[in-house]
Amino acid sequence: RGYGGAGAELIVEQCPPDWHKSVRPFLQRAVDFDAKQPLVSYFLRTHAASVASAQPRTAPTTKFLIQLLDRLEAFKAANASELANSDGRTVLTRAGLMLFTRADDMERAGQGDETVLKLFFTASQVLEATRQFMPDGKLDPVAEEKVKYAKYMASIMKKAIDAKQPYVSPNNADGGAAAPPNHAPPPPTAAAAFPAPAPYAAPQPLM
């Protein structure tokens, strides 16, 4: 039923260097969901394939993309009935918001360690993958807002962890005042530690 195991790890390792920033992160996150949420893994990989198909390609990258698409087709054939009753955008949005809420609750309770950092960053990647289902390749306003905020919070935590300093929550900077419920977007430079995904472009033909 699943895609995981050695094959999933291998596809991550085989990702061409040219695509390490734009494609590989989604393949890496997909591995995390293989055991318990294979549909989330599948749609993260379809997003990776979508991003890859929009990039300029060489013979090695084309070969890798074909291998990835073949694996996705195999998963699709083995899970046809489940996929027929699943909406990819809904699957990813639900998973992403659950991760975001968990991370946000932990952060507001005063926790700012690597566990919360990874939750925020994973939430941002899962929600980012909903882009593949949008006609213009743009995130819907809610997903865009959550992605920006999650990356912002992850960048603050990463900075504190790297500097080996105590984490100070921006939601408690004035002694207890929480951030607005709508999570206002951070300053433009706040997410520098986590590069933005490659811009959306229409997929190019394989041949």
PDB file of C-alpha atoms in Angstrom, residues 11-190:
ATOM      1  CA  ILE A  11      14.666   8.457  -4.402  1.00  0.00           C
ATOM      2  CA  VAL A  12      15.763  11.183  -1.976  1.00  0.00           C
ATOM      3  CA  GLU A  13      19.419  10.200  -2.352  1.00  0.00           C
ATOM      4  CA  GLN A  14      19.117  10.086  -6.142  1.00  0.00           C
ATOM      5  CA  CYS A  15      17.654  13.574  -6.433  1.00  0.00           C
ATOM      6  CA  PRO A  16      19.989  15.539  -8.739  1.00  0.00           C
ATOM      7  CA  PRO A  17      22.045  18.321  -7.120  1.00  0.00           C
ATOM      8  CA  ASP A  18      20.321  20.905  -9.328  1.00  0.00           C
ATOM      9  CA  TRP A  19      17.062  20.102  -7.531  1.00  0.00           C
ATOM     10  CA  HIS A  20      18.319  19.827  -3.958  1.00  0.00           C
ATOM     11  CA  LYS A  21      16.762  23.155  -2.968  1.00  0.00           C
ATOM     12  CA  SER A  22      13.519  23.081  -4.929  1.00  0.00           C
ATOM     13  CA  VAL A  23      12.534  19.390  -5.076  1.00  0.00           C
ATOM     14  CA  ARG A  24      14.468  17.372  -2.504  1.00  0.00           C
ATOM     15  CA  PRO A  25      12.921  18.979   0.632  1.00  0.00           C
ATOM     16  CA  PHE A  26       9.456  17.728  -0.330  1.00  0.00           C
ATOM     17  CA  LEU A  27      10.804  14.237  -0.999  1.00  0.00           C
ATOM     18  CA  GLN A  28      12.504  14.269   2.400  1.00  0.00           C
ATOM     19  CA  ARG A  29       9.317  15.317   4.187  1.00  0.00           C
ATOM     20  CA  ALA A  30       7.353  12.653   2.339  1.00  0.00           C
ATOM     21  CA  VAL A  31       9.508   9.976   3.956  1.00  0.00           C
ATOM     22  CA  ASP A  32       8.404  11.227   7.382  1.00  0.00           C
ATOM     23  CA  PHE A  33       4.759  10.482   6.574  1.00  0.00           C
ATOM     24  CA  ASP A  34       5.175   7.145   4.792  1.00  0.00           C
ATOM     25  CA  ALA A  35       4.400   4.909   7.755  1.00  0.00           C
ATOM     26  CA  LYS A  36       1.287   6.597   9.154  1.00  0.00           C
ATOM     27  CA  GLN A  37      -0.046   8.962   6.490  1.00  0.00           C
ATOM     28  CA  PRO A  38       0.847   7.547   3.060  1.00  0.00           C
ATOM     29  CA  LEU A  39      -1.570   9.840   1.244  1.00  0.00           C
ATOM     30  CA  VAL A  40       0.203  12.887   2.642  1.00  0.00           C
ATOM     31  CA  SER A  41       3.473  11.332   1.439  1.00  0.00           C
ATOM     32  CA  TYR A  42       1.997  10.705  -2.002  1.00  0.00           C
ATOM     33  CA  PHE A  43       0.787  14.267  -2.457  1.00  0.00           C
ATOM     34  CA  LEU A  44       4.075  15.686  -1.204  1.00  0.00           C
ATOM     35  CA  ARG A  45       5.791  13.637  -3.897  1.00  0.00           C
ATOM     36  CA  THR A  46       3.321  14.717  -6.583  1.00  0.00           C
ATOM     37  CA  HIS A  47       4.179  18.283  -5.624  1.00  0.00           C
ATOM     38  CA  ALA A  48       7.886  17.473  -5.901  1.00  0.00           C
ATOM     39  CA  ALA A  49       7.186  16.082  -9.371  1.00  0.00           C
ATOM     40  CA  SER A  50       5.184  19.188 -10.271  1.00  0.00           C
ATOM     41  CA  VAL A  51       8.023  21.471  -9.183  1.00  0.00           C
ATOM     42  CA  ALA A  52      10.558  19.310 -11.025  1.00  0.00           C
ATOM     43  CA  SER A  53       8.547  19.289 -14.234  1.00  0.00           C
ATOM     44  CA  ALA A  54       8.571  23.093 -14.255  1.00  0.00           C
ATOM     45  CA  GLN A  55      12.379  23.287 -14.024  1.00  0.00           C
ATOM     46  CA  PRO A  56      14.863  23.354 -16.907  1.00  0.00           C
ATOM     47  CA  ARG A  57      16.067  19.807 -17.382  1.00  0.00           C
ATOM     48  CA  THR A  58      19.154  17.893 -18.369  1.00  0.00           C
ATOM     49  CA  ALA A  59      19.425  14.209 -19.223  1.00  0.00           C
ATOM     50  CA  PRO A  60      20.090  13.231 -15.557  1.00  0.00           C
ATOM     51  CA  THR A  61      17.219  15.321 -14.190  1.00  0.00           C
ATOM     52  CA  THR A  62      14.848  14.013 -16.851  1.00  0.00           C
ATOM     53  CA  LYS A  63      15.825  10.454 -15.968  1.00  0.00           C
ATOM     54  CA  PHE A  64      15.194  11.136 -12.279  1.00  0.00           C
ATOM     55  CA  LEU A  65      11.816  12.743 -12.979  1.00  0.00           C
ATOM     56  CA  ILE A  66      10.723   9.739 -15.023  1.00  0.00           C
ATOM     57  CA  GLN A  67      11.734   7.426 -12.168  1.00  0.00           C
ATOM     58  CA  LEU A  68       9.766   9.545  -9.695  1.00  0.00           C
ATOM     59  CA  LEU A  69       6.695   9.595 -11.925  1.00  0.00           C
ATOM     60  CA  ASP A  70       6.930   5.797 -12.381  1.00  0.00           C
ATOM     61  CA  ARG A  71       6.952   5.334  -8.593  1.00  0.00           C
ATOM     62  CA  LEU A  72       3.983   7.653  -8.224  1.00  0.00           C
ATOM     63  CA  GLU A  73       2.074   5.726 -10.872  1.00  0.00           C
ATOM     64  CA  ALA A  74       2.831   2.472  -9.046  1.00  0.00           C
ATOM     65  CA  PHE A  75       1.487   3.922  -5.789  1.00  0.00           C
ATOM     66  CA  LYS A  76      -1.572   5.247  -7.617  1.00  0.00           C
ATOM     67  CA  ALA A  77      -2.327   1.845  -9.117  1.00  0.00           C
ATOM     68  CA  ALA A  78      -1.931   0.107  -5.746  1.00  0.00           C
ATOM     69  CA  ASN A  79      -4.136   2.634  -3.939  1.00  0.00           C
ATOM     70  CA  ALA A  80      -6.636   3.505  -6.649  1.00  0.00           C
ATOM     71  CA  SER A  81      -9.778   3.210  -4.531  1.00  0.00           C
ATOM     72  CA  GLU A  82      -8.405   5.279  -1.657  1.00  0.00           C
ATOM     73  CA  LEU A  83      -7.099   7.968  -3.980  1.00  0.00           C
ATOM     74  CA  ALA A  84     -10.411   8.082  -5.842  1.00  0.00           C
ATOM     75  CA  ASN A  85     -12.099   9.119  -2.596  1.00  0.00           C
ATOM     76  CA  SER A  86      -9.421  11.606  -1.562  1.00  0.00           C
ATOM     77  CA  ASP A  87      -8.887  15.226  -2.489  1.00  0.00           C
ATOM     78  CA  GLY A  88      -5.185  16.062  -2.429  1.00  0.00           C
ATOM     79  CA  ARG A  89      -5.596  19.664  -1.415  1.00  0.00           C
ATOM     80  CA  THR A  90      -7.839  18.650   1.489  1.00  0.00           C
ATOM     81  CA  VAL A  91      -5.464  15.891   2.601  1.00  0.00           C
ATOM     82  CA  LEU A  92      -2.493  18.260   2.684  1.00  0.00           C
ATOM     83  CA  THR A  93      -4.380  21.187   4.184  1.00  0.00           C
ATOM     84  CA  ARG A  94      -5.765  19.095   7.032  1.00  0.00           C
ATOM     85  CA  ALA A  95      -2.343  17.614   7.816  1.00  0.00           C
ATOM     86  CA  GLY A  96      -0.586  20.953   7.551  1.00  0.00           C
ATOM     87  CA  LEU A  97      -3.046  22.776   9.787  1.00  0.00           C
ATOM     88  CA  MET A  98      -2.884  20.022  12.402  1.00  0.00           C
ATOM     89  CA  LEU A  99       0.902  20.326  12.505  1.00  0.00           C
ATOM     90  CA  PHE A 100       0.703  24.100  12.582  1.00  0.00           C
ATOM     91  CA  THR A 101      -1.795  24.118  15.452  1.00  0.00           C
ATOM     92  CA  ARG A 102       0.279  21.670  17.455  1.00  0.00           C
ATOM     93  CA  ALA A 103       3.437  23.742  16.950  1.00  0.00           C
ATOM     94  CA  ASP A 104       1.633  27.001  17.711  1.00  0.00           C
ATOM     95  CA  ASP A 105       0.151  25.633  20.931  1.00  0.00           C
ATOM     96  CA  MET A 106       3.554  24.354  22.065  1.00  0.00           C
ATOM     97  CA  GLU A 107       5.267  27.634  21.211  1.00  0.00           C
ATOM     98  CA  ARG A 108       2.677  29.725  23.044  1.00  0.00           C
ATOM     99  CA  ALA A 109       3.169  27.462  26.052  1.00  0.00           C
ATOM    100  CA  GLY A 110       6.817  28.505  26.089  1.00  0.00           C
ATOM    101  CA  GLN A 111       8.475  25.704  24.130  1.00  0.00           C
ATOM    102  CA  GLY A 112      10.942  26.671  21.414  1.00  0.00           C
ATOM    103  CA  ASP A 113      13.181  23.668  20.814  1.00  0.00           C
ATOM    104  CA  GLU A 114      14.063  21.579  17.774  1.00  0.00           C
ATOM    105  CA  THR A 115      10.818  19.605  18.061  1.00  0.00           C
ATOM    106  CA  VAL A 116       8.683  22.723  17.668  1.00  0.00           C
ATOM    107  CA  LEU A 117      10.991  24.082  14.980  1.00  0.00           C
ATOM    108  CA  LYS A 118      10.544  20.928  12.906  1.00  0.00           C
ATOM    109  CA  LEU A 119       6.770  20.971  13.424  1.00  0.00           C
ATOM    110  CA  PHE A 120       6.542  24.533  12.158  1.00  0.00           C
ATOM    111  CA  PHE A 121       8.815  23.901   9.196  1.00  0.00           C
ATOM    112  CA  THR A 122       7.080  20.651   8.252  1.00  0.00           C
ATOM    113  CA  ALA A 123       3.708  22.405   8.465  1.00  0.00           C
ATOM    114  CA  SER A 124       4.993  25.076   6.102  1.00  0.00           C
ATOM    115  CA  GLN A 125       6.156  22.481   3.579  1.00  0.00           C
ATOM    116  CA  VAL A 126       2.943  20.463   3.711  1.00  0.00           C
ATOM    117  CA  LEU A 127       0.837  23.593   3.201  1.00  0.00           C
ATOM    118  CA  GLU A 128       3.229  24.811   0.499  1.00  0.00           C
ATOM    119  CA  ALA A 129       2.523  21.585  -1.417  1.00  0.00           C
ATOM    120  CA  THR A 130      -1.130  22.614  -1.852  1.00  0.00           C
ATOM    121  CA  ARG A 131       0.168  25.019  -4.493  1.00  0.00           C
ATOM    122  CA  GLN A 132       0.070  22.163  -7.004  1.00  0.00           C
ATOM    123  CA  PHE A 133      -3.733  22.155  -6.904  1.00  0.00           C
ATOM    124  CA  MET A 134      -4.209  25.877  -7.549  1.00  0.00           C
ATOM    125  CA  PRO A 135      -4.867  26.936 -11.165  1.00  0.00           C
ATOM    126  CA  ASP A 136      -2.454  29.875 -10.964  1.00  0.00           C
ATOM    127  CA  GLY A 137       0.062  28.121  -8.755  1.00  0.00           C
ATOM    128  CA  LYS A 138      -0.582  30.535  -5.890  1.00  0.00           C
ATOM    129  CA  LEU A 139      -1.436  29.508  -2.349  1.00  0.00           C
ATOM    130  CA  ASP A 140      -4.844  30.431  -1.018  1.00  0.00           C
ATOM    131  CA  PRO A 141      -4.704  33.305   1.516  1.00  0.00           C
ATOM    132  CA  VAL A 142      -5.034  31.080   4.596  1.00  0.00           C
ATOM    133  CA  ALA A 143      -2.279  28.687   3.512  1.00  0.00           C
ATOM    134  CA  GLU A 144      -0.018  31.567   2.491  1.00  0.00           C
ATOM    135  CA  GLU A 145      -0.463  33.239   5.873  1.00  0.00           C
ATOM    136  CA  LYS A 146       0.281  30.042   7.794  1.00  0.00           C
ATOM    137  CA  VAL A 147       3.333  29.245   5.661  1.00  0.00           C
ATOM    138  CA  LYS A 148       4.834  32.698   6.242  1.00  0.00           C
ATOM    139  CA  TYR A 149       4.178  32.589   9.969  1.00  0.00           C
ATOM    140  CA  ALA A 150       5.468  29.025  10.377  1.00  0.00           C
ATOM    141  CA  LYS A 151       8.707  29.841   8.547  1.00  0.00           C
ATOM    142  CA  TYR A 152       9.096  33.003  10.592  1.00  0.00           C
ATOM    143  CA  MET A 153       8.726  31.140  13.890  1.00  0.00           C
ATOM    144  CA  ALA A 154      11.038  28.352  12.724  1.00  0.00           C
ATOM    145  CA  SER A 155      13.684  30.899  11.723  1.00  0.00           C
ATOM    146  CA  ILE A 156      13.574  32.532  15.174  1.00  0.00           C
ATOM    147  CA  MET A 157      13.948  29.169  16.894  1.00  0.00           C
ATOM    148  CA  LYS A 158      16.761  28.087  14.595  1.00  0.00           C
ATOM    149  CA  LYS A 159      18.642  31.303  15.301  1.00  0.00           C
ATOM    150  CA  ALA A 160      18.352  30.766  19.065  1.00  0.00           C
ATOM    151  CA  ILE A 161      19.337  27.091  18.821  1.00  0.00           C
ATOM    152  CA  ASP A 162      22.335  27.813  16.577  1.00  0.00           C
ATOM    153  CA  ALA A 163      23.499  30.539  18.950  1.00  0.00           C
ATOM    154  CA  LYS A 164      22.875  28.266  21.950  1.00  0.00           C
ATOM    155  CA  GLN A 165      20.740  30.966  23.508  1.00  0.00           C
ATOM    156  CA  PRO A 166      17.392  30.673  25.334  1.00  0.00           C
ATOM    157  CA  TYR A 167      14.423  30.970  23.018  1.00  0.00           C
ATOM    158  CA  VAL A 168      12.392  34.153  23.546  1.00  0.00           C
ATOM    159  CA  SER A 169       8.921  33.975  22.050  1.00  0.00           C
ATOM    160  CA  PRO A 170       7.795  37.037  20.070  1.00  0.00           C
ATOM    161  CA  ASN A 171       4.327  36.232  21.395  1.00  0.00           C
ATOM    162  CA  ASN A 172       5.545  36.972  24.905  1.00  0.00           C
ATOM    163  CA  ALA A 173       8.011  39.750  24.212  1.00  0.00           C
ATOM    164  CA  ASP A 174       6.026  42.323  26.195  1.00  0.00           C
ATOM    165  CA  GLY A 175       5.403  40.094  29.163  1.00  0.00           C
ATOM    166  CA  GLY A 176       2.488  38.010  28.072  1.00  0.00           C
ATOM    167  CA  ALA A 177       0.750  39.575  25.106  1.00  0.00           C
ATOM    168  CA  ALA A 178       0.057  36.983  22.443  1.00  0.00           C
ATOM    169  CA  ALA A 179       0.297  37.575  18.721  1.00  0.00           C
ATOM    170  CA  PRO A 180      -2.978  38.348  16.904  1.00  0.00           C
ATOM    171  CA  PRO A 181      -5.045  35.258  16.057  1.00  0.00           C
ATOM    172  CA  ASN A 182      -4.554  35.835  12.331  1.00  0.00           C
ATOM    173  CA  HIS A 183      -0.778  35.557  12.701  1.00  0.00           C
ATOM    174  CA  ALA A 184       0.257  38.745  10.955  1.00  0.00           C
ATOM    175  CA  PRO A 185       3.036  38.150   8.385  1.00  0.00           C
ATOM    176  CA  PRO A 186       6.611  38.652   9.631  1.00  0.00           C
ATOM    177  CA  PRO A 187       9.036  41.280   8.350  1.00  0.00           C
ATOM    178  CA  PRO A 188      10.395  40.422   4.859  1.00  0.00           C
ATOM    179  CA  THR A 189      13.796  39.306   6.198  1.00  0.00           C
ATOM    180  CA  ALA A 190      12.483  37.129   9.026  1.00  0.00           C
TER     181      ALA A 190
END
